[in-house]
């Protein structure tokens, strides 16, 4: 009888604990959800001024970036061209007749040998420009980080290409590269060297566009790296010099690690800008001679504005593929930085 009574008491106690847990479980979840909602309300109440300040920026970015992006993705899934889009001729309005075709445009572009040709040259163009620009910018930044007479004047002279509008610089270089009347060939002719077809030969044209883009990009790289150099404590160099470290050892073990964060940022930005550098290619060579200097972004422009009929769907497809390639690069780049201990 006693055993039976004790078992009943234990069972009742267990049921009571289970019922209490069951009763407390939903309340805990409710409390947690309430805290989350309360935290969000408190954040909005505390930082409402910040939200109000960034709201116009978010709205503008949504209009000028978000809507064209969504529209471009939609067009890439259709067969839209200048013959079947909506248009107005005089007083007559013609409705759009293009149709949804799914991923057919992507399959057509990716299977076209032209895409691989443009991609290979775009990657070579980007790697060449960024690597040369970074090297020259680092060298010039190290030179300008030292005390010498006329340093301010040299800094101003090296920043000048950055201050001149890009299209003006490109047109100036186009005049310099002119085969018959260009200054460069005049100088070579004075030295008894035959004129070089800077913009008329595919190989020389590629060297020319890389040279112009490097000339335009070095000032930004130099200024960014110079700021990074000036943030490195001078005591590190003094201590290393007292310990007998050579100039190369100081550069390798102090300068390069000190510039790592700045270098990673400017390399990423320079890569994205160069990958999409439309003005230099289009204004200097228009993708020529032939299509030897055509990159992905100029090919997208050609599809939308030069070819006949203008194919808006294929142009949008090229644009979306460019965006995807840059997003993949940024993700891989970020992952490699995190593995190296960099936070980005």
Coordinates of N, CA and C in Angstrom, one line a residue, residues 50-176:
X50 N 18.5 58.5 -37.4 CA 19.5 57.9 -38.4 C 18.7 57.2 -39.5
X51 N 17.6 56.5 -39.2 CA 16.8 55.9 -40.2 C 16.2 56.9 -41.1
X52 N 15.7 58.0 -40.6 CA 15.2 59.1 -41.4 C 16.2 59.7 -42.3
X53 N 17.4 59.8 -41.9 CA 18.5 60.4 -42.7 C 18.8 59.5 -43.9
X54 N 18.9 58.2 -43.6 CA 19.3 57.3 -44.7 C 18.1 56.9 -45.6
X55 N 16.9 57.1 -45.2 CA 15.8 56.8 -46.0 C 15.8 57.4 -47.4
X56 N 16.1 58.7 -47.6 CA 16.2 59.3 -48.9 C 17.2 58.6 -49.8
X57 N 18.4 58.3 -49.1 CA 19.5 57.6 -49.9 C 19.0 56.3 -50.4
X58 N 18.4 55.5 -49.5 CA 17.9 54.2 -49.9 C 16.9 54.3 -51.0
X59 N 16.0 55.3 -50.9 CA 15.0 55.5 -51.9 C 15.6 55.8 -53.3
X60 N 16.6 56.7 -53.3 CA 17.3 57.1 -54.5 C 18.0 56.0 -55.1
X61 N 18.7 55.2 -54.3 CA 19.5 54.1 -54.8 C 18.5 53.0 -55.3
X62 N 17.4 52.8 -54.7 CA 16.4 51.9 -55.2 C 15.9 52.3 -56.5
X63 N 15.7 53.6 -56.8 CA 15.2 54.1 -58.0 C 16.2 54.0 -59.1
X64 N 17.5 54.5 -58.9 CA 18.5 54.6 -59.9 C 19.3 53.3 -60.1
X65 N 19.2 52.4 -59.1 CA 20.0 51.2 -59.3 C 19.1 50.0 -59.2
X66 N 18.2 49.9 -58.2 CA 17.3 48.8 -58.1 C 16.4 48.5 -59.2
X67 N 15.7 49.6 -59.7 CA 14.8 49.4 -60.8 C 15.4 49.0 -62.1
X68 N 16.5 49.7 -62.5 CA 17.2 49.3 -63.7 C 17.7 47.8 -63.6
X69 N 18.2 47.4 -62.5 CA 18.7 46.1 -62.3 C 17.5 45.1 -62.5
X70 N 16.4 45.3 -61.8 CA 15.3 44.4 -62.0 C 14.8 44.4 -63.4
X71 N 14.7 45.6 -64.0 CA 14.3 45.7 -65.4 C 15.2 44.9 -66.3
X72 N 16.5 45.0 -66.1 CA 17.5 44.3 -66.9 C 17.4 42.8 -66.8
X73 N 17.2 42.3 -65.6 CA 17.1 40.9 -65.4 C 15.8 40.4 -66.1
X74 N 14.7 41.2 -66.0 CA 13.5 40.8 -66.7 C 13.7 40.7 -68.2
X75 N 14.3 41.8 -68.8 CA 14.6 41.8 -70.2 C 15.4 40.6 -70.7
X76 N 16.4 40.2 -69.8 CA 17.3 39.1 -70.2 C 16.5 37.8 -70.3
X77 N 15.3 37.8 -69.8 CA 14.5 36.5 -69.9 C 13.4 36.6 -71.0
X78 N 13.6 37.6 -71.8 CA 12.6 37.8 -72.9 C 13.4 37.9 -74.3
X79 N 12.7 38.1 -75.4 CA 13.3 38.2 -76.7 C 13.2 39.7 -77.2
X80 N 13.2 40.6 -76.3 CA 13.0 42.1 -76.6 C 14.1 42.6 -77.5
X81 N 13.7 43.3 -78.6 CA 14.6 44.0 -79.4 C 13.9 45.2 -80.0
X82 N 14.6 46.0 -80.8 CA 14.0 47.3 -81.2 C 12.8 47.1 -82.1
X83 N 12.5 45.9 -82.6 CA 11.4 45.7 -83.4 C 10.1 45.3 -82.7
X84 N 10.3 44.8 -81.4 CA 9.1 44.3 -80.7 C 8.8 45.0 -79.4
X85 N 9.6 46.0 -79.1 CA 9.3 46.8 -77.8 C 8.3 47.8 -78.1
X86 N 7.7 48.3 -77.1 CA 6.7 49.4 -77.3 C 7.4 50.7 -77.7
X87 N 6.8 51.4 -78.7 CA 7.4 52.6 -79.2 C 6.3 53.5 -79.8
X88 N 6.7 54.8 -79.9 CA 5.7 55.7 -80.5 C 6.3 56.3 -81.7
X89 N 5.6 56.2 -82.8 CA 6.0 56.8 -84.1 C 5.0 57.9 -84.5
X90 N 5.4 59.1 -84.4 CA 4.4 60.2 -84.6 C 3.3 60.2 -83.6
X91 N 2.1 60.1 -84.0 CA 1.0 60.0 -83.0 C 0.5 58.6 -82.8
X92 N 1.2 57.6 -83.4 CA 0.8 56.2 -83.3 C 1.7 55.5 -82.3
X93 N 1.0 54.9 -81.3 CA 1.7 54.1 -80.3 C 1.6 52.6 -80.6
X94 N 2.7 51.9 -80.6 CA 2.8 50.5 -80.9 C 3.1 49.8 -79.6
X95 N 2.3 48.8 -79.3 CA 2.5 48.1 -78.0 C 3.6 47.0 -78.2
X96 N 4.2 46.7 -77.1 CA 5.3 45.7 -77.1 C 4.7 44.3 -77.4
X97 N 5.5 43.5 -78.2 CA 5.1 42.2 -78.5 C 6.1 41.1 -78.2
X98 N 7.1 41.5 -77.4 CA 8.2 40.5 -77.1 C 7.6 39.5 -76.1
X99 N 8.2 38.4 -76.0 CA 7.7 37.3 -75.2 C 8.8 36.8 -74.2
X100 N 8.3 36.1 -73.2 CA 9.2 35.5 -72.2 C 9.8 34.2 -72.8
X101 N 11.1 34.1 -72.7 CA 11.8 33.0 -73.3 C 12.7 32.2 -72.2
X102 N 12.6 32.6 -71.0 CA 13.3 31.9 -69.9 C 14.8 32.1 -70.0
X103 N 15.6 31.1 -69.9 CA 17.0 31.1 -69.9 C 17.6 30.9 -71.3
X104 N 16.8 31.0 -72.3 CA 17.4 30.8 -73.7 C 18.5 31.8 -74.0
X105 N 18.4 33.0 -73.6 CA 19.4 34.0 -73.9 C 20.7 33.7 -73.2
X106 N 20.6 33.2 -72.0 CA 21.8 32.8 -71.3 C 22.5 31.6 -71.9
X107 N 21.7 30.7 -72.3 CA 22.3 29.5 -73.0 C 22.9 29.9 -74.3
X108 N 22.3 30.8 -75.1 CA 22.9 31.2 -76.4 C 24.2 32.0 -76.2
X109 N 24.2 32.9 -75.2 CA 25.4 33.7 -75.0 C 26.6 32.8 -74.4
X110 N 26.3 32.0 -73.5 CA 27.3 31.1 -72.9 C 27.9 30.1 -73.9
X111 N 27.1 29.7 -74.8 CA 27.5 28.7 -75.8 C 28.2 29.4 -77.0
X112 N 28.1 30.7 -77.1 CA 28.7 31.4 -78.2 C 30.2 31.6 -77.9
X113 N 31.1 31.2 -78.9 CA 32.6 31.4 -78.7 C 33.0 32.9 -78.4
X114 N 32.1 33.8 -78.8 CA 32.4 35.2 -78.6 C 32.5 35.5 -77.1
X115 N 31.6 34.9 -76.3 CA 31.6 35.2 -74.9 C 33.0 34.8 -74.3
X116 N 33.5 33.6 -74.6 CA 34.7 33.1 -74.1 C 35.9 34.0 -74.5
X117 N 35.9 34.5 -75.8 CA 36.9 35.4 -76.2 C 36.9 36.7 -75.4
X118 N 35.7 37.3 -75.3 CA 35.6 38.5 -74.5 C 36.0 38.3 -73.1
X119 N 35.6 37.2 -72.5 CA 35.9 37.0 -71.1 C 37.4 36.8 -70.9
X120 N 38.1 36.1 -71.8 CA 39.5 35.9 -71.6 C 40.3 37.2 -71.7
X121 N 39.9 38.0 -72.7 CA 40.6 39.3 -72.9 C 40.2 40.3 -71.7
X122 N 39.0 40.2 -71.2 CA 38.6 41.1 -70.1 C 39.4 40.7 -68.9
X123 N 39.6 39.5 -68.6 CA 40.4 39.0 -67.4 C 41.8 39.5 -67.6
X124 N 42.4 39.2 -68.8 CA 43.8 39.7 -69.0 C 43.9 41.2 -68.9
X125 N 43.0 41.9 -69.4 CA 43.0 43.4 -69.4 C 42.9 43.8 -67.9
X126 N 42.0 43.2 -67.1 CA 41.9 43.6 -65.7 C 43.1 43.2 -64.9
X127 N 43.6 42.0 -65.0 CA 44.8 41.6 -64.3 C 46.0 42.5 -64.6
X128 N 46.2 42.7 -65.9 CA 47.3 43.5 -66.4 C 47.2 45.0 -65.8
X129 N 46.1 45.6 -65.9 CA 45.9 47.0 -65.5 C 46.1 47.1 -64.0
X130 N 45.4 46.2 -63.2 CA 45.5 46.3 -61.8 C 46.8 46.0 -61.2
X131 N 47.5 45.0 -61.8 CA 48.9 44.7 -61.3 C 49.9 45.8 -61.5
X132 N 49.8 46.3 -62.8 CA 50.8 47.4 -63.1 C 50.4 48.6 -62.3
X133 N 49.1 49.0 -62.2 CA 48.7 50.1 -61.5 C 49.1 50.1 -60.0
X134 N 48.9 48.9 -59.4 CA 49.3 48.7 -58.0 C 50.8 48.8 -57.8
X135 N 51.6 48.2 -58.7 CA 53.0 48.3 -58.5 C 53.5 49.7 -58.7
X136 N 53.1 50.4 -59.7 CA 53.5 51.8 -59.9 C 53.0 52.7 -58.7
X137 N 51.8 52.5 -58.3 CA 51.3 53.3 -57.2 C 52.1 53.0 -55.9
X138 N 52.5 51.8 -55.7 CA 53.3 51.5 -54.5 C 54.6 52.1 -54.5
X139 N 55.3 52.1 -55.7 CA 56.6 52.7 -55.9 C 56.5 54.2 -55.7
X140 N 55.6 54.8 -56.3 CA 55.5 56.3 -56.2 C 55.1 56.7 -54.8
X141 N 54.2 55.9 -54.1 CA 53.8 56.2 -52.8 C 55.0 56.2 -51.8
X142 N 55.9 55.2 -52.0 CA 57.1 55.1 -51.2 C 58.0 56.2 -51.4
X143 N 58.1 56.6 -52.7 CA 59.0 57.8 -53.0 C 58.5 59.1 -52.4
X144 N 57.1 59.3 -52.5 CA 56.6 60.5 -52.0 C 56.4 60.5 -50.5
X145 N 56.6 59.4 -49.8 CA 56.5 59.3 -48.4 C 57.8 59.8 -47.7
X146 N 58.8 60.1 -48.5 CA 60.1 60.6 -47.9 C 60.1 62.1 -48.0
X147 N 61.0 62.7 -47.2 CA 61.2 64.2 -47.2 C 62.2 64.5 -48.3
X148 N 61.8 65.4 -49.2 CA 62.7 65.9 -50.2 C 62.1 67.2 -50.8
X149 N 63.0 68.0 -51.4 CA 62.6 69.3 -51.9 C 61.6 69.2 -53.1
X150 N 60.5 69.9 -53.0 CA 59.6 69.9 -54.1 C 58.6 68.7 -54.1
X151 N 58.5 68.1 -52.9 CA 57.6 66.9 -52.8 C 56.1 67.3 -53.1
X152 N 55.7 68.5 -52.6 CA 54.3 68.9 -52.9 C 54.0 69.0 -54.3
X153 N 55.0 69.6 -55.1 CA 54.8 69.8 -56.5 C 54.7 68.5 -57.2
X154 N 55.5 67.5 -56.8 CA 55.5 66.2 -57.4 C 54.2 65.5 -57.2
X155 N 53.7 65.7 -55.9 CA 52.4 65.1 -55.6 C 51.3 65.7 -56.5
X156 N 51.3 66.9 -56.6 CA 50.2 67.6 -57.5 C 50.3 67.1 -58.9
X157 N 51.6 67.0 -59.4 CA 51.8 66.6 -60.8 C 51.3 65.1 -61.0
X158 N 51.5 64.3 -60.0 CA 51.1 62.9 -60.2 C 49.6 62.7 -60.0
X159 N 49.0 63.6 -59.3 CA 47.5 63.5 -59.1 C 46.8 64.1 -60.2
X160 N 47.4 64.9 -61.1 CA 46.8 65.6 -62.2 C 46.0 64.7 -63.1
X161 N 46.5 63.6 -63.5 CA 45.6 62.7 -64.4 C 44.3 62.4 -63.8
X162 N 44.2 62.3 -62.4 CA 43.0 62.0 -61.7 C 42.0 63.2 -61.8
X163 N 42.5 64.4 -61.9 CA 41.7 65.6 -61.9 C 41.1 65.9 -63.2
X164 N 41.8 65.4 -64.3 CA 41.3 65.7 -65.7 C 40.2 64.7 -66.0
X165 N 39.1 65.2 -66.6 CA 38.0 64.3 -67.0 C 38.5 63.1 -67.8
X166 N 37.9 61.9 -67.6 CA 38.5 60.8 -68.3 C 38.4 60.8 -69.8
X167 N 37.3 61.3 -70.3 CA 37.1 61.4 -71.8 C 38.1 62.4 -72.4
X168 N 38.5 63.4 -71.7 CA 39.5 64.4 -72.2 C 40.9 63.7 -72.2
X169 N 41.2 63.0 -71.2 CA 42.5 62.2 -71.2 C 42.6 61.2 -72.3
X170 N 41.5 60.5 -72.5 CA 41.5 59.5 -73.6 C 41.6 60.1 -75.0
X171 N 40.9 61.2 -75.2 CA 41.1 61.9 -76.5 C 42.5 62.4 -76.7
X172 N 43.1 62.9 -75.6 CA 44.5 63.4 -75.7 C 45.4 62.2 -76.1
X173 N 45.2 61.1 -75.4 CA 46.1 59.9 -75.8 C 45.8 59.4 -77.2
X174 N 44.5 59.5 -77.6 CA 44.2 59.1 -79.0 C 45.0 59.9 -80.0
X175 N 45.1 61.2 -79.7 CA 45.9 62.1 -80.6 C 47.4 61.7 -80.5
X176 N 47.9 61.4 -79.3 CA 49.3 61.0 -79.2 C 49.6 59.7 -79.9

